[in-house]
Amino acid sequence: MKFYVLGDTHFGTAHLWDKEVFGQFIDWFDQIDFGKQEECELIQLGDVVNRASNLGDTLELVTRFFDIACSKFKAIYIIGGNHDHKNLNGKSQYATQYLKYLGNKKQIRTIYEESIFDTENGFKIIALPFRRVEGKVLDDYYSNELSEEFYTTKADLLCGHIAIREPKTFYGGVDIEKFATDQRAFGHIHIRWGNYKKDYTGSILPFKIDEEKSELNRVIKCFTKKGHSEIEIPKFMQYKALQFGEKPQKEDLITIYTIKNCKNIQQAKMQYPNLYIRGVEKIVNNISVKAGEKNEIFANSLDALDNMIKETAFIIKRKTLFLLKSIL
Ligand SMILES: [Mn+2]
């Protein structure tokens, strides 16, 4: 008996390359021999789809992937992620159509609240999904306020859709040292970095340029009662820069380009109709300005700093943070 753990999939079709990249991932997943179906289960760590995906094409990917998964695993458990969650009419709920749809399948169970459960094959799982807790910070709630059994039960796996609190920083995260369970697998953080890099699976693909460099390779983890092993997820895509006018090299991987020294995305697409282009960088008075990507708007400079720290997974000392915050 064994169970597998898969990280953030973020199925979507918003980018031109999405269908091809996700298609390659699903083809790869399809040919893996996980073992006898009766003996294998799967835990997906949340963010099944990318938020705000358009229904039709994305549902096609989701259906194809989970049909394959259902043929390979006796049972599938999906731990809710922040992308699976949305606010509707001012109410926070797990209302994404995809998870409702998947939850209706007999083999699939969706987990939206912290829980301790036994899988069909008898593994004990502690799950910490993303959720909103009225008036509380989720990280603090999970670190300090769960019922005692969450911390004292020695389960076969502690998993969830959370960031792990790094030592020597006070920048959020769940204090996983409080839990007696030492086999762990977490989604939400897309790269395997930091003190607990082994406890993240990583997302299945680098969804942004800054997710390309992961300290450890992206994996599907496999657990038994005795220990665990990892299946490395191959690289299906890469990000590259190209000077406008230059001829692109032949690439083995699906390549997504940033075109440099180019006026706008339309010009880039005219020049390179056959390339996947994520954006351009134009040169204005020797200052490189990014365009063609969604502009992030921050409430204030503190908000911008917080986002930078989150996005770059930058470890910052308390003193430095105080200093920075006092300047901002
Ligand atoms: Mn995610």
Short mmCIF file of C-alpha atoms and ligand atoms in Angstrom, two decimals:
data_model
loop_
_atom_site.label_atom_id
_atom_site.label_comp_id
_atom_site.label_asym_id
_atom_site.label_seq_id
_atom_site.Cartn_x
_atom_site.Cartn_y
_atom_site.Cartn_z
CA MET A 1 0.00 0.00 0.00
CA LYS A 2 1.22 3.48 -0.84
CA PHE A 3 -0.04 6.93 -1.58
CA TYR A 4 1.27 9.65 -3.85
CA VAL A 5 1.26 13.41 -3.32
CA LEU A 6 1.05 15.91 -6.17
CA GLY A 7 1.50 19.68 -5.84
CA ASP A 8 -0.15 22.76 -7.36
CA THR A 9 -1.40 22.01 -10.88
CA HIS A 10 -2.98 25.40 -11.73
CA PHE A 11 -4.69 24.05 -14.82
CA GLY A 12 -5.73 26.92 -17.04
CA THR A 13 -5.87 28.07 -20.62
CA ALA A 14 -5.25 31.80 -20.30
CA HIS A 15 -1.86 31.63 -22.06
CA LEU A 16 -1.35 30.48 -25.64
CA TRP A 17 1.13 27.85 -24.44
CA ASP A 18 -1.01 26.44 -21.64
CA LYS A 19 -2.65 23.71 -23.70
CA GLU A 20 0.64 22.43 -25.05
CA VAL A 21 2.51 22.55 -21.72
CA PHE A 22 -0.28 21.00 -19.65
CA GLY A 23 -0.82 18.49 -22.45
CA GLN A 24 2.80 17.33 -22.15
CA PHE A 25 2.51 17.07 -18.37
CA ILE A 26 -0.66 14.99 -18.61
CA ASP A 27 0.87 12.73 -21.29
CA TRP A 28 3.86 12.16 -19.00
CA PHE A 29 1.62 11.48 -15.97
CA ASP A 30 -0.44 9.06 -18.05
CA GLN A 31 2.53 6.81 -18.88
CA ILE A 32 3.81 6.45 -15.30
CA ASP A 33 3.33 3.09 -13.67
CA PHE A 34 2.28 3.98 -10.11
CA GLY A 35 1.47 0.38 -9.23
CA LYS A 36 -1.74 -1.60 -8.81
CA GLN A 37 -4.76 0.71 -8.65
CA GLU A 38 -6.16 -0.99 -5.52
CA GLU A 39 -2.92 -0.29 -3.67
CA CYS A 40 -2.44 3.34 -4.70
CA GLU A 41 -4.10 6.55 -3.59
CA LEU A 42 -3.43 10.18 -4.53
CA ILE A 43 -3.43 13.41 -2.58
CA GLN A 44 -3.47 16.64 -4.59
CA LEU A 45 -2.28 19.58 -2.51
CA GLY A 46 -4.60 22.27 -3.84
CA ASP A 47 -4.79 24.95 -6.55
CA VAL A 48 -6.19 22.45 -9.03
CA VAL A 49 -7.02 25.27 -11.43
CA ASN A 50 -5.64 28.74 -11.83
CA ARG A 51 -8.01 31.36 -10.46
CA ALA A 52 -10.30 32.98 -13.02
CA SER A 53 -9.77 30.29 -15.65
CA ASN A 54 -12.33 30.22 -18.40
CA LEU A 55 -14.57 27.25 -17.94
CA GLY A 56 -14.64 25.33 -21.23
CA ASP A 57 -11.02 24.65 -22.16
CA THR A 58 -9.84 24.38 -18.58
CA LEU A 59 -12.54 21.89 -17.76
CA GLU A 60 -11.28 19.80 -20.66
CA LEU A 61 -7.79 19.66 -19.07
CA VAL A 62 -9.20 18.99 -15.60
CA THR A 63 -11.45 16.21 -16.91
CA ARG A 64 -8.66 14.58 -18.89
CA PHE A 65 -6.24 14.69 -15.97
CA PHE A 66 -8.68 13.36 -13.35
CA ASP A 67 -10.06 10.67 -15.65
CA ILE A 68 -6.50 9.37 -15.96
CA ALA A 69 -5.94 9.76 -12.22
CA CYS A 70 -9.16 7.86 -11.46
CA SER A 71 -7.93 4.98 -13.63
CA LYS A 72 -4.65 4.84 -11.68
CA PHE A 73 -5.72 5.46 -8.07
CA LYS A 74 -8.29 3.86 -5.85
CA ALA A 75 -9.12 7.17 -4.17
CA ILE A 76 -8.12 10.80 -4.70
CA TYR A 77 -8.12 13.48 -2.01
CA ILE A 78 -7.98 17.15 -3.00
CA ILE A 79 -6.86 19.63 -0.34
CA GLY A 80 -8.40 23.07 -0.99
CA GLY A 81 -6.00 25.78 -2.16
CA ASN A 82 -6.35 29.56 -2.35
CA HIS A 83 -6.95 29.38 -6.10
CA ASP A 84 -9.80 26.95 -5.55
CA HIS A 85 -11.47 29.45 -3.32
CA LYS A 86 -13.41 32.58 -4.14
CA ASN A 87 -15.57 35.27 -2.68
CA LEU A 88 -19.08 35.28 -4.00
CA ASN A 89 -21.56 37.97 -2.96
CA GLY A 90 -19.23 38.88 -0.12
CA LYS A 91 -19.14 35.31 1.16
CA SER A 92 -15.99 33.24 1.19
CA GLN A 93 -16.55 29.78 -0.20
CA TYR A 94 -15.06 26.90 -2.13
CA ALA A 95 -17.36 27.59 -4.99
CA THR A 96 -15.14 27.04 -7.99
CA GLN A 97 -17.10 25.01 -10.47
CA TYR A 98 -14.19 22.64 -11.01
CA LEU A 99 -13.97 21.36 -7.47
CA LYS A 100 -17.73 21.01 -7.20
CA TYR A 101 -17.60 18.98 -10.38
CA LEU A 102 -14.70 16.85 -9.15
CA GLY A 103 -16.27 16.39 -5.72
CA ASN A 104 -19.22 14.72 -7.42
CA LYS A 105 -17.00 11.94 -8.71
CA LYS A 106 -17.15 8.83 -6.56
CA GLN A 107 -13.40 8.36 -6.24
CA ILE A 108 -12.64 11.98 -5.35
CA ARG A 109 -12.97 13.63 -1.97
CA THR A 110 -12.43 17.37 -1.46
CA ILE A 111 -11.10 18.65 1.88
CA TYR A 112 -11.82 22.27 2.72
CA GLU A 113 -11.28 22.35 6.47
CA GLU A 114 -8.51 21.11 8.71
CA SER A 115 -9.05 17.44 9.28
CA ILE A 116 -7.57 14.18 10.43
CA PHE A 117 -8.82 11.32 8.30
CA ASP A 118 -8.03 7.75 7.31
CA THR A 119 -7.65 6.97 3.63
CA GLU A 120 -9.40 3.94 2.18
CA ASN A 121 -6.16 1.99 2.41
CA GLY A 122 -5.72 2.93 6.05
CA PHE A 123 -3.23 5.79 6.02
CA LYS A 124 -3.80 8.49 8.62
CA ILE A 125 -3.62 11.99 7.12
CA ILE A 126 -3.61 15.41 8.77
CA ALA A 127 -4.71 18.01 6.22
CA LEU A 128 -4.40 21.79 6.51
CA PRO A 129 -6.15 23.31 3.48
CA PHE A 130 -6.24 26.99 2.66
CA ARG A 131 -9.32 28.51 4.27
CA ARG A 132 -10.57 31.69 5.84
CA VAL A 133 -11.04 31.73 9.58
CA GLU A 134 -13.19 34.67 10.62
CA GLY A 135 -11.09 37.35 12.33
CA LYS A 136 -7.92 35.25 12.38
CA VAL A 137 -4.69 34.87 10.49
CA LEU A 138 -4.69 31.32 9.13
CA ASP A 139 -1.00 30.72 9.89
CA ASP A 140 -1.51 31.63 13.57
CA TYR A 141 -4.67 29.57 13.76
CA TYR A 142 -2.93 26.48 12.37
CA SER A 143 0.17 27.08 14.51
CA ASN A 144 -1.60 27.59 17.84
CA GLU A 145 -5.33 27.10 17.88
CA LEU A 146 -6.15 23.69 16.44
CA SER A 147 -7.55 21.07 18.75
CA GLU A 148 -4.83 19.19 20.61
CA GLU A 149 -5.07 15.99 18.53
CA PHE A 150 -3.74 17.78 15.44
CA TYR A 151 -0.47 18.45 17.24
CA THR A 152 -0.17 15.17 19.17
CA THR A 153 -1.38 12.57 16.62
CA LYS A 154 1.46 10.82 14.87
CA ALA A 155 -0.07 10.41 11.40
CA ASP A 156 1.39 8.98 8.19
CA LEU A 157 1.37 12.44 6.62
CA LEU A 158 1.00 16.08 7.58
CA CYS A 159 0.00 17.96 4.43
CA GLY A 160 -1.72 21.11 3.31
CA HIS A 161 -1.83 24.24 1.26
CA ILE A 162 0.27 26.56 3.40
CA ALA A 163 3.67 28.23 3.71
CA ILE A 164 5.97 26.77 6.35
CA ARG A 165 7.37 29.17 8.93
CA GLU A 166 11.10 29.55 8.35
CA PRO A 167 13.33 29.70 11.41
CA LYS A 168 14.91 33.07 12.27
CA THR A 169 12.25 35.03 10.45
CA PHE A 170 8.87 36.12 11.64
CA TYR A 171 7.42 36.41 8.22
CA GLY A 172 4.27 34.31 8.45
CA GLY A 173 3.96 30.61 7.82
CA VAL A 174 2.74 27.67 9.87
CA ASP A 175 4.98 26.41 12.66
CA ILE A 176 5.12 22.77 11.58
CA GLU A 177 7.52 21.88 14.40
CA LYS A 178 4.50 21.87 16.69
CA PHE A 179 3.11 18.78 14.97
CA ALA A 180 4.19 15.30 16.03
CA THR A 181 3.87 13.96 12.47
CA ASP A 182 7.19 14.08 10.69
CA GLN A 183 6.31 12.82 7.19
CA ARG A 184 5.26 15.99 5.41
CA ALA A 185 4.24 17.33 2.00
CA PHE A 186 2.99 20.84 1.31
CA GLY A 187 1.67 22.75 -1.66
CA HIS A 188 1.13 26.50 -2.09
CA ILE A 189 4.82 27.46 -2.35
CA HIS A 190 5.71 26.71 -5.96
CA ILE A 191 9.45 26.29 -5.53
CA ARG A 192 11.27 23.95 -3.19
CA TRP A 193 13.41 26.35 -1.20
CA GLY A 194 14.46 27.22 2.34
CA ASN A 195 14.93 25.15 5.45
CA TYR A 196 11.96 22.91 4.67
CA LYS A 197 12.52 22.54 0.92
CA LYS A 198 12.19 18.77 1.18
CA ASP A 199 8.70 19.16 2.64
CA TYR A 200 7.36 20.99 -0.42
CA THR A 201 6.58 19.13 -3.64
CA GLY A 202 6.80 22.28 -5.77
CA SER A 203 4.21 23.13 -8.41
CA ILE A 204 4.13 20.86 -11.46
CA LEU A 205 5.54 23.66 -13.67
CA PRO A 206 7.19 27.06 -13.17
CA PHE A 207 4.17 29.30 -13.71
CA LYS A 208 6.30 32.46 -13.61
CA ILE A 209 9.90 33.27 -14.51
CA ASP A 210 10.89 33.55 -10.87
CA GLU A 211 9.54 30.05 -10.24
CA GLU A 212 11.98 28.52 -12.68
CA LYS A 213 14.86 28.18 -10.21
CA SER A 214 13.89 25.71 -7.53
CA GLU A 215 16.60 24.49 -5.12
CA LEU A 216 15.26 20.95 -5.50
CA ASN A 217 13.50 19.44 -8.51
CA ARG A 218 9.71 19.39 -8.66
CA VAL A 219 8.43 15.98 -7.63
CA ILE A 220 5.51 13.68 -6.99
CA LYS A 221 6.13 12.14 -3.56
CA CYS A 222 5.33 8.55 -2.78
CA PHE A 223 4.74 7.47 0.83
CA THR A 224 4.46 4.08 2.48
CA LYS A 225 4.20 3.26 6.17
CA LYS A 226 7.98 3.01 6.22
CA GLY A 227 9.20 6.06 4.37
CA HIS A 228 9.02 7.92 1.13
CA SER A 229 10.52 8.28 -2.34
CA GLU A 230 10.16 10.84 -5.10
CA ILE A 231 9.34 10.82 -8.81
CA GLU A 232 11.00 13.75 -10.50
CA ILE A 233 8.75 15.78 -12.79
CA PRO A 234 10.65 16.49 -16.02
CA LYS A 235 11.05 20.02 -17.32
CA PHE A 236 8.48 20.69 -20.01
CA MET A 237 9.00 24.43 -20.44
CA GLN A 238 11.54 27.20 -20.07
CA TYR A 239 11.62 31.00 -20.15
CA LYS A 240 14.09 32.78 -22.42
CA ALA A 241 14.90 36.32 -23.48
CA LEU A 242 15.42 37.27 -27.12
CA GLN A 243 16.69 40.58 -28.54
CA PHE A 244 14.18 41.97 -31.02
CA GLY A 245 15.42 41.14 -34.54
CA GLU A 246 17.53 38.20 -33.44
CA LYS A 247 16.79 34.76 -34.79
CA PRO A 248 15.59 32.30 -32.11
CA GLN A 249 17.60 29.10 -31.59
CA LYS A 250 16.07 25.70 -31.93
CA GLU A 251 14.84 24.57 -28.49
CA ASP A 252 14.03 21.13 -27.13
CA LEU A 253 11.61 22.43 -24.51
CA ILE A 254 8.50 24.53 -24.97
CA THR A 255 9.99 28.01 -24.75
CA ILE A 256 8.26 31.17 -23.61
CA TYR A 257 10.01 34.35 -24.65
CA THR A 258 10.46 37.85 -23.36
CA ILE A 259 11.36 40.02 -26.35
CA LYS A 260 13.89 42.69 -25.41
CA ASN A 261 14.27 46.12 -26.89
CA CYS A 262 10.90 45.92 -28.54
CA LYS A 263 8.22 48.63 -28.58
CA ASN A 264 5.19 46.56 -27.72
CA ILE A 265 3.75 43.09 -27.70
CA GLN A 266 2.00 43.56 -31.07
CA GLN A 267 5.33 44.35 -32.74
CA ALA A 268 6.90 41.28 -31.09
CA LYS A 269 4.07 39.03 -32.27
CA MET A 270 4.32 40.39 -35.84
CA GLN A 271 8.04 39.64 -35.92
CA TYR A 272 7.72 36.19 -34.33
CA PRO A 273 4.29 34.76 -35.17
CA ASN A 274 5.39 31.24 -34.25
CA LEU A 275 6.87 31.95 -30.81
CA TYR A 276 5.17 31.97 -27.44
CA ILE A 277 5.69 35.49 -26.13
CA ARG A 278 4.88 36.43 -22.54
CA GLY A 279 5.88 40.09 -22.81
CA VAL A 280 8.36 42.65 -24.06
CA GLU A 281 10.96 44.83 -22.43
CA LYS A 282 11.46 48.20 -24.06
CA ILE A 283 14.36 50.51 -23.48
CA VAL A 284 13.35 53.99 -22.36
CA ASN A 285 16.25 56.33 -21.50
CA ASN A 286 18.34 53.30 -20.62
CA ILE A 287 15.77 52.16 -18.06
CA SER A 288 14.30 48.79 -18.79
CA VAL A 289 10.53 48.82 -18.44
CA LYS A 290 8.45 45.70 -18.44
CA ALA A 291 5.22 45.68 -20.40
CA GLY A 292 2.70 43.15 -21.58
CA GLU A 293 2.34 41.59 -18.17
CA LYS A 294 -0.43 42.27 -15.76
CA ASN A 295 0.43 45.34 -13.72
CA GLU A 296 0.44 44.74 -10.02
CA ILE A 297 -1.16 47.55 -8.08
CA PHE A 298 -0.28 47.88 -4.43
CA ALA A 299 -2.15 49.75 -1.76
CA ASN A 300 1.07 51.42 -0.50
CA SER A 301 4.80 50.81 -0.34
CA LEU A 302 4.49 48.51 2.70
CA ASP A 303 2.08 46.37 0.72
CA ALA A 304 4.54 46.34 -2.17
CA LEU A 305 7.34 45.24 0.19
CA ASP A 306 5.19 42.45 1.63
CA ASN A 307 4.40 41.22 -1.86
CA MET A 308 8.01 41.37 -2.93
CA ILE A 309 9.03 39.27 0.07
CA LYS A 310 6.30 36.74 -0.64
CA GLU A 311 7.00 36.54 -4.36
CA THR A 312 10.76 36.31 -4.19
CA ALA A 313 10.70 34.06 -1.12
CA PHE A 314 13.32 36.46 0.20
CA ILE A 315 14.47 35.79 3.75
CA ILE A 316 14.68 38.99 5.68
CA LYS A 317 15.95 39.57 9.20
CA ARG A 318 13.66 41.19 11.71
CA LYS A 319 16.00 44.19 12.21
CA THR A 320 16.26 44.80 8.48
CA LEU A 321 12.52 44.55 8.07
CA PHE A 322 11.95 47.10 10.87
CA LEU A 323 14.45 49.43 9.25
CA LEU A 324 12.85 49.06 5.82
CA LYS A 325 9.37 49.54 7.20
CA SER A 326 10.42 52.65 9.10
CA ILE A 327 11.85 54.14 5.89
CA LEU A 328 8.73 53.29 3.90
MN MN B 1 -0.50 27.76 -6.08
#
